[in-house]
PDB file of C-alpha atoms in Angstrom:
ATOM      1  CA  MET A   1     -22.985  24.850  14.785  1.00  0.00           C
ATOM      2  CA  VAL A   2     -25.423  25.036  11.876  1.00  0.00           C
ATOM      3  CA  ILE A   3     -24.362  23.473   8.573  1.00  0.00           C
ATOM      4  CA  LYS A   4     -26.230  23.537   5.291  1.00  0.00           C
ATOM      5  CA  ALA A   5     -24.740  21.424   2.518  1.00  0.00           C
ATOM      6  CA  ASP A   6     -21.052  22.466   2.501  1.00  0.00           C
ATOM      7  CA  THR A   7     -21.482  25.777   4.327  1.00  0.00           C
ATOM      8  CA  ILE A   8     -21.309  26.654   8.037  1.00  0.00           C
ATOM      9  CA  LEU A   9     -24.203  29.075   8.548  1.00  0.00           C
ATOM     10  CA  ALA A  10     -23.816  29.964  12.211  1.00  0.00           C
ATOM     11  CA  LEU A  11     -22.107  29.258  15.537  1.00  0.00           C
ATOM     12  CA  GLY A  12     -23.596  29.839  18.959  1.00  0.00           C
ATOM     13  CA  THR A  13     -25.542  28.343  21.834  1.00  0.00           C
ATOM     14  CA  ILE A  14     -28.299  25.810  21.292  1.00  0.00           C
ATOM     15  CA  ALA A  15     -30.860  28.516  22.076  1.00  0.00           C
ATOM     16  CA  ASP A  16     -29.296  30.873  19.562  1.00  0.00           C
ATOM     17  CA  LEU A  17     -29.433  28.333  16.783  1.00  0.00           C
ATOM     18  CA  GLN A  18     -32.985  27.076  17.222  1.00  0.00           C
ATOM     19  CA  LYS A  19     -34.237  29.500  14.563  1.00  0.00           C
ATOM     20  CA  TYR A  20     -32.363  27.501  11.922  1.00  0.00           C
ATOM     21  CA  LYS A  21     -34.100  24.249  12.805  1.00  0.00           C
ATOM     22  CA  GLY A  22     -36.622  23.060  10.237  1.00  0.00           C
ATOM     23  CA  GLU A  23     -38.757  20.058   9.479  1.00  0.00           C
ATOM     24  CA  HIS A  24     -35.923  18.187   7.786  1.00  0.00           C
ATOM     25  CA  THR A  25     -33.057  19.308  10.012  1.00  0.00           C
ATOM     26  CA  VAL A  26     -30.801  16.531  11.297  1.00  0.00           C
ATOM     27  CA  VAL A  27     -29.559  17.181  14.837  1.00  0.00           C
ATOM     28  CA  LYS A  28     -26.386  15.465  16.037  1.00  0.00           C
ATOM     29  CA  ASP A  29     -25.061  15.674  19.580  1.00  0.00           C
ATOM     30  CA  MET A  30     -21.270  15.415  19.394  1.00  0.00           C
ATOM     31  CA  ALA A  31     -20.994  15.037  23.175  1.00  0.00           C
ATOM     32  CA  GLY A  32     -18.345  17.713  23.516  1.00  0.00           C
ATOM     33  CA  LYS A  33     -16.019  16.208  20.891  1.00  0.00           C
ATOM     34  CA  PHE A  34     -13.734  18.400  18.803  1.00  0.00           C
ATOM     35  CA  ILE A  35     -15.074  19.284  15.355  1.00  0.00           C
ATOM     36  CA  THR A  36     -12.787  20.227  12.490  1.00  0.00           C
ATOM     37  CA  PRO A  37     -13.264  20.745   8.749  1.00  0.00           C
ATOM     38  CA  GLY A  38     -12.283  17.790   6.579  1.00  0.00           C
ATOM     39  CA  PHE A  39      -8.578  17.489   5.876  1.00  0.00           C
ATOM     40  CA  ILE A  40      -7.166  17.852   2.357  1.00  0.00           C
ATOM     41  CA  ASP A  41      -4.153  15.614   1.736  1.00  0.00           C
ATOM     42  CA  ALA A  42      -2.042  17.082  -1.052  1.00  0.00           C
ATOM     43  CA  HIS A  43       0.215  14.045  -1.598  1.00  0.00           C
ATOM     44  CA  VAL A  44      -1.594  10.721  -1.970  1.00  0.00           C
ATOM     45  CA  HIS A  45      -0.891   7.551  -3.978  1.00  0.00           C
ATOM     46  CA  LEU A  46      -4.562   6.653  -4.127  1.00  0.00           C
ATOM     47  CA  MET A  47      -4.498   3.336  -5.976  1.00  0.00           C
ATOM     48  CA  MET A  48      -1.338   2.253  -4.226  1.00  0.00           C
ATOM     49  CA  GLY A  49      -2.922   2.983  -0.874  1.00  0.00           C
ATOM     50  CA  GLY A  50      -6.065   1.073  -1.744  1.00  0.00           C
ATOM     51  CA  ASN A  51      -4.073  -1.922  -2.948  1.00  0.00           C
ATOM     52  CA  ALA A  52      -1.977  -1.864   0.205  1.00  0.00           C
ATOM     53  CA  LEU A  53      -5.089  -1.933   2.384  1.00  0.00           C
ATOM     54  CA  LEU A  54      -6.277  -5.025   0.508  1.00  0.00           C
ATOM     55  CA  SER A  55      -2.909  -6.800   0.610  1.00  0.00           C
ATOM     56  CA  VAL A  56      -0.574  -8.139   3.274  1.00  0.00           C
ATOM     57  CA  GLU A  57       0.364  -5.563   5.947  1.00  0.00           C
ATOM     58  CA  LEU A  58       4.082  -5.708   6.788  1.00  0.00           C
ATOM     59  CA  ARG A  59       4.701  -2.167   8.037  1.00  0.00           C
ATOM     60  CA  ASP A  60       4.762  -3.216  11.703  1.00  0.00           C
ATOM     61  CA  ALA A  61       6.322  -6.680  11.336  1.00  0.00           C
ATOM     62  CA  THR A  62       9.182  -6.578  13.836  1.00  0.00           C
ATOM     63  CA  THR A  63      10.762 -10.015  13.303  1.00  0.00           C
ATOM     64  CA  GLN A  64      11.712 -12.169  10.345  1.00  0.00           C
ATOM     65  CA  GLN A  65       9.290 -14.794  11.605  1.00  0.00           C
ATOM     66  CA  GLU A  66       6.358 -12.379  11.708  1.00  0.00           C
ATOM     67  CA  PHE A  67       7.293 -11.010   8.281  1.00  0.00           C
ATOM     68  CA  VAL A  68       7.259 -14.494   6.752  1.00  0.00           C
ATOM     69  CA  LYS A  69       4.124 -15.619   8.604  1.00  0.00           C
ATOM     70  CA  ARG A  70       2.061 -12.699   7.338  1.00  0.00           C
ATOM     71  CA  ILE A  71       3.115 -13.336   3.750  1.00  0.00           C
ATOM     72  CA  VAL A  72       2.376 -17.050   4.063  1.00  0.00           C
ATOM     73  CA  ASP A  73      -1.036 -16.463   5.648  1.00  0.00           C
ATOM     74  CA  TYR A  74      -2.023 -13.926   3.014  1.00  0.00           C
ATOM     75  CA  THR A  75      -0.813 -16.022   0.086  1.00  0.00           C
ATOM     76  CA  LYS A  76      -3.016 -18.888   1.266  1.00  0.00           C
ATOM     77  CA  THR A  77      -6.058 -16.711   0.543  1.00  0.00           C
ATOM     78  CA  LEU A  78      -5.100 -16.229  -3.119  1.00  0.00           C
ATOM     79  CA  ALA A  79      -5.616 -18.357  -6.193  1.00  0.00           C
ATOM     80  CA  PRO A  80      -2.487 -19.757  -7.867  1.00  0.00           C
ATOM     81  CA  GLY A  81      -0.986 -17.163 -10.176  1.00  0.00           C
ATOM     82  CA  ALA A  82      -2.320 -14.154  -8.276  1.00  0.00           C
ATOM     83  CA  TRP A  83       0.336 -11.575  -7.487  1.00  0.00           C
ATOM     84  CA  VAL A  84       1.267 -10.680  -3.912  1.00  0.00           C
ATOM     85  CA  LEU A  85       1.903  -6.927  -3.919  1.00  0.00           C
ATOM     86  CA  GLU A  86       2.528  -3.863  -1.725  1.00  0.00           C
ATOM     87  CA  GLY A  87       3.513  -4.903   1.850  1.00  0.00           C
ATOM     88  CA  ASN A  88       5.512  -1.800   2.874  1.00  0.00           C
ATOM     89  CA  TRP A  89       8.022  -3.618   5.069  1.00  0.00           C
ATOM     90  CA  ASP A  90      10.744  -2.019   7.176  1.00  0.00           C
ATOM     91  CA  HIS A  91      13.811  -4.189   7.755  1.00  0.00           C
ATOM     92  CA  THR A  92      15.176  -1.820  10.393  1.00  0.00           C
ATOM     93  CA  LEU A  93      12.487  -3.125  12.749  1.00  0.00           C
ATOM     94  CA  TRP A  94      14.178  -6.533  12.951  1.00  0.00           C
ATOM     95  CA  GLY A  95      17.780  -5.398  13.091  1.00  0.00           C
ATOM     96  CA  GLY A  96      18.521  -4.219   9.561  1.00  0.00           C
ATOM     97  CA  GLU A  97      18.919  -7.481   7.606  1.00  0.00           C
ATOM     98  CA  LEU A  98      17.331  -7.188   4.188  1.00  0.00           C
ATOM     99  CA  PRO A  99      14.835  -9.972   3.445  1.00  0.00           C
ATOM    100  CA  LYS A 100      15.739 -12.657   0.920  1.00  0.00           C
ATOM    101  CA  LYS A 101      13.677 -14.633  -1.544  1.00  0.00           C
ATOM    102  CA  GLU A 102      14.632 -17.815   0.303  1.00  0.00           C
ATOM    103  CA  TRP A 103      12.613 -16.635   3.295  1.00  0.00           C
ATOM    104  CA  ILE A 104       9.391 -17.024   1.324  1.00  0.00           C
ATOM    105  CA  ASP A 105      10.085 -19.148  -1.780  1.00  0.00           C
ATOM    106  CA  ALA A 106       8.937 -22.414  -0.227  1.00  0.00           C
ATOM    107  CA  PHE A 107       5.541 -20.898   0.605  1.00  0.00           C
ATOM    108  CA  THR A 108       4.929 -18.829  -2.531  1.00  0.00           C
ATOM    109  CA  SER A 109       5.961 -21.112  -5.383  1.00  0.00           C
ATOM    110  CA  GLU A 110       2.652 -20.574  -7.222  1.00  0.00           C
ATOM    111  CA  ASN A 111       2.309 -16.831  -6.665  1.00  0.00           C
ATOM    112  CA  PRO A 112       4.652 -14.080  -7.870  1.00  0.00           C
ATOM    113  CA  VAL A 113       5.647 -11.814  -4.977  1.00  0.00           C
ATOM    114  CA  VAL A 114       6.669  -8.160  -5.300  1.00  0.00           C
ATOM    115  CA  LEU A 115       6.648  -6.394  -1.927  1.00  0.00           C
ATOM    116  CA  TYR A 116       7.733  -2.797  -1.445  1.00  0.00           C
ATOM    117  CA  ARG A 117       9.862  -1.422   1.317  1.00  0.00           C
ATOM    118  CA  LEU A 118       7.894   1.360   3.000  1.00  0.00           C
ATOM    119  CA  ASP A 119       9.859   4.124   1.242  1.00  0.00           C
ATOM    120  CA  GLY A 120       9.181   2.701  -2.231  1.00  0.00           C
ATOM    121  CA  HIS A 121      12.888   2.514  -3.157  1.00  0.00           C
ATOM    122  CA  MET A 122      13.247  -1.253  -3.104  1.00  0.00           C
ATOM    123  CA  VAL A 123      11.181  -4.404  -3.440  1.00  0.00           C
ATOM    124  CA  LEU A 124      11.509  -8.007  -2.371  1.00  0.00           C
ATOM    125  CA  ALA A 125      10.684 -10.449  -5.164  1.00  0.00           C
ATOM    126  CA  ASN A 126      10.401 -14.216  -4.860  1.00  0.00           C
ATOM    127  CA  SER A 127      12.017 -16.596  -7.343  1.00  0.00           C
ATOM    128  CA  LEU A 128       8.864 -16.900  -9.443  1.00  0.00           C
ATOM    129  CA  ALA A 129       8.610 -13.128  -9.908  1.00  0.00           C
ATOM    130  CA  LEU A 130      12.309 -12.894 -10.789  1.00  0.00           C
ATOM    131  CA  LYS A 131      11.842 -15.656 -13.373  1.00  0.00           C
ATOM    132  CA  ILE A 132       8.880 -13.839 -14.932  1.00  0.00           C
ATOM    133  CA  ALA A 133      11.003 -10.688 -15.182  1.00  0.00           C
ATOM    134  CA  GLY A 134      13.981 -12.591 -16.608  1.00  0.00           C
ATOM    135  CA  ILE A 135      16.249 -11.551 -13.761  1.00  0.00           C
ATOM    136  CA  ASP A 136      19.113 -13.914 -12.904  1.00  0.00           C
ATOM    137  CA  GLU A 137      22.834 -13.890 -12.252  1.00  0.00           C
ATOM    138  CA  HIS A 138      23.474 -12.784 -15.841  1.00  0.00           C
ATOM    139  CA  THR A 139      21.230  -9.722 -15.765  1.00  0.00           C
ATOM    140  CA  PRO A 140      23.440  -6.654 -16.273  1.00  0.00           C
ATOM    141  CA  ALA A 141      23.662  -3.831 -13.793  1.00  0.00           C
ATOM    142  CA  ILE A 142      21.355  -0.907 -14.395  1.00  0.00           C
ATOM    143  CA  GLU A 143      22.201   2.757 -13.920  1.00  0.00           C
ATOM    144  CA  GLY A 144      20.395   4.299 -10.967  1.00  0.00           C
ATOM    145  CA  GLY A 145      19.484   0.979  -9.435  1.00  0.00           C
ATOM    146  CA  GLU A 146      20.803  -2.308  -8.104  1.00  0.00           C
ATOM    147  CA  ILE A 147      20.022  -5.995  -8.333  1.00  0.00           C
ATOM    148  CA  VAL A 148      21.322  -7.134  -4.961  1.00  0.00           C
ATOM    149  CA  LYS A 149      23.273 -10.386  -5.278  1.00  0.00           C
ATOM    150  CA  ASP A 150      24.827 -12.809  -2.823  1.00  0.00           C
ATOM    151  CA  ALA A 151      28.480 -13.838  -2.642  1.00  0.00           C
ATOM    152  CA  HIS A 152      27.954 -16.226  -5.588  1.00  0.00           C
ATOM    153  CA  GLY A 153      26.354 -13.582  -7.792  1.00  0.00           C
ATOM    154  CA  ILE A 154      22.811 -14.933  -7.378  1.00  0.00           C
ATOM    155  CA  PRO A 155      20.039 -12.319  -6.958  1.00  0.00           C
ATOM    156  CA  THR A 156      18.725 -12.257  -3.399  1.00  0.00           C
ATOM    157  CA  GLY A 157      15.315 -10.939  -4.438  1.00  0.00           C
ATOM    158  CA  ILE A 158      16.018  -7.324  -3.497  1.00  0.00           C
ATOM    159  CA  LEU A 159      15.768  -4.808  -6.323  1.00  0.00           C
ATOM    160  CA  LYS A 160      16.562  -1.167  -5.705  1.00  0.00           C
ATOM    161  CA  ASP A 161      15.283   1.942  -7.492  1.00  0.00           C
ATOM    162  CA  ASN A 162      15.618   1.648 -11.307  1.00  0.00           C
ATOM    163  CA  ALA A 163      16.227  -2.088 -11.080  1.00  0.00           C
ATOM    164  CA  MET A 164      12.628  -2.436  -9.894  1.00  0.00           C
ATOM    165  CA  ASN A 165      11.447  -1.469 -13.386  1.00  0.00           C
ATOM    166  CA  TYR A 166      12.536  -4.843 -14.761  1.00  0.00           C
ATOM    167  CA  LEU A 167       9.851  -6.403 -12.624  1.00  0.00           C
ATOM    168  CA  LEU A 168       7.164  -3.738 -12.248  1.00  0.00           C
ATOM    169  CA  ALA A 169       6.625  -3.741 -16.006  1.00  0.00           C
ATOM    170  CA  LYS A 170       5.667  -7.428 -15.817  1.00  0.00           C
ATOM    171  CA  ILE A 171       2.833  -6.987 -13.310  1.00  0.00           C
ATOM    172  CA  PRO A 172      -0.483  -7.482 -15.145  1.00  0.00           C
ATOM    173  CA  PRO A 173      -2.708  -4.413 -15.565  1.00  0.00           C
ATOM    174  CA  MET A 174      -5.426  -4.060 -12.971  1.00  0.00           C
ATOM    175  CA  THR A 175      -8.900  -5.049 -14.059  1.00  0.00           C
ATOM    176  CA  VAL A 176     -11.801  -2.613 -13.696  1.00  0.00           C
ATOM    177  CA  PRO A 177     -13.214  -4.561 -10.684  1.00  0.00           C
ATOM    178  CA  GLN A 178      -9.773  -4.505  -9.047  1.00  0.00           C
ATOM    179  CA  LYS A 179      -9.511  -0.748  -9.560  1.00  0.00           C
ATOM    180  CA  GLU A 180     -12.967  -0.197  -8.133  1.00  0.00           C
ATOM    181  CA  LYS A 181     -12.183  -2.323  -5.100  1.00  0.00           C
ATOM    182  CA  ALA A 182      -8.896  -0.499  -4.460  1.00  0.00           C
ATOM    183  CA  LEU A 183     -10.497   2.929  -4.831  1.00  0.00           C
ATOM    184  CA  LYS A 184     -13.328   2.012  -2.468  1.00  0.00           C
ATOM    185  CA  ALA A 185     -10.874   0.715   0.141  1.00  0.00           C
ATOM    186  CA  ALA A 186      -8.771   3.875  -0.118  1.00  0.00           C
ATOM    187  CA  MET A 187     -11.727   6.244   0.072  1.00  0.00           C
ATOM    188  CA  THR A 188     -13.292   4.409   3.019  1.00  0.00           C
ATOM    189  CA  TYR A 189     -10.013   4.591   4.935  1.00  0.00           C
ATOM    190  CA  LEU A 190      -9.472   8.271   4.140  1.00  0.00           C
ATOM    191  CA  LEU A 191     -12.982   9.270   5.157  1.00  0.00           C
ATOM    192  CA  SER A 192     -12.704   7.296   8.407  1.00  0.00           C
ATOM    193  CA  ASN A 193      -9.739   9.505   9.299  1.00  0.00           C
ATOM    194  CA  GLY A 194     -11.378  12.812   8.368  1.00  0.00           C
ATOM    195  CA  VAL A 195      -9.725  13.209   4.967  1.00  0.00           C
ATOM    196  CA  THR A 196     -12.356  14.494   2.560  1.00  0.00           C
ATOM    197  CA  SER A 197     -10.236  15.624  -0.412  1.00  0.00           C
ATOM    198  CA  VAL A 198      -6.986  14.346  -1.890  1.00  0.00           C
ATOM    199  CA  HIS A 199      -4.502  15.189  -4.620  1.00  0.00           C
ATOM    200  CA  ASP A 200      -3.560  11.892  -6.291  1.00  0.00           C
ATOM    201  CA  ILE A 201       0.034  12.458  -7.370  1.00  0.00           C
ATOM    202  CA  ASP A 202       0.459   9.473  -9.658  1.00  0.00           C
ATOM    203  CA  SER A 203      -3.101   8.788 -10.829  1.00  0.00           C
ATOM    204  CA  ILE A 204      -2.388   5.433 -12.447  1.00  0.00           C
ATOM    205  CA  GLY A 205      -1.410   3.894  -9.123  1.00  0.00           C
ATOM    206  CA  THR A 206       1.261   1.452  -8.091  1.00  0.00           C
ATOM    207  CA  TYR A 207       2.380  -0.016 -11.378  1.00  0.00           C
ATOM    208  CA  PRO A 208       3.390   1.463 -14.735  1.00  0.00           C
ATOM    209  CA  ASN A 209       0.671  -0.465 -16.582  1.00  0.00           C
ATOM    210  CA  CYS A 210      -2.329  -0.309 -14.205  1.00  0.00           C
TER     211      CYS A 210
END
């Protein structure tokens, strides 16, 4: 295969293609591996993806213990006051029990925590994040969402759909260095998997004010 810039010029045997070889030609032996054009992903949350790559990974946590441990270990790497975001947890992997703020409060008292479920329709917030958002047992119900509460009416830390907006609006805007870091992480990951073009469907990223 002969490629010039973004164009495939010719296909054939090595002998057939020798005429295209010049002084500055770069020759790569792919050792019989499959070659395909770069993929175009038409539905990407680019900033969200970059932030997730830089944050705690909970997608494959299969027990409550592993879920908590990963959050604790990651939070230890942050300065007090830094937000713990993304996560993308899946409670069905450990039997279906939704996580509670009490699982992590003792370890995250100095860092607000807002961790998405993998489908983006609910988050787990710790007590500090709920306090920042002004969410407590007196917070009224919201149409199109739910503040999950325990038997005593106390929020468990789970916010669903529109109820997440109470909290997402309180997350500080990303700084320019943070945006650059997230974009670089996202682009590096995409390119490593053969994705060369994307359609960013939300542009501003994870949070309403980033």
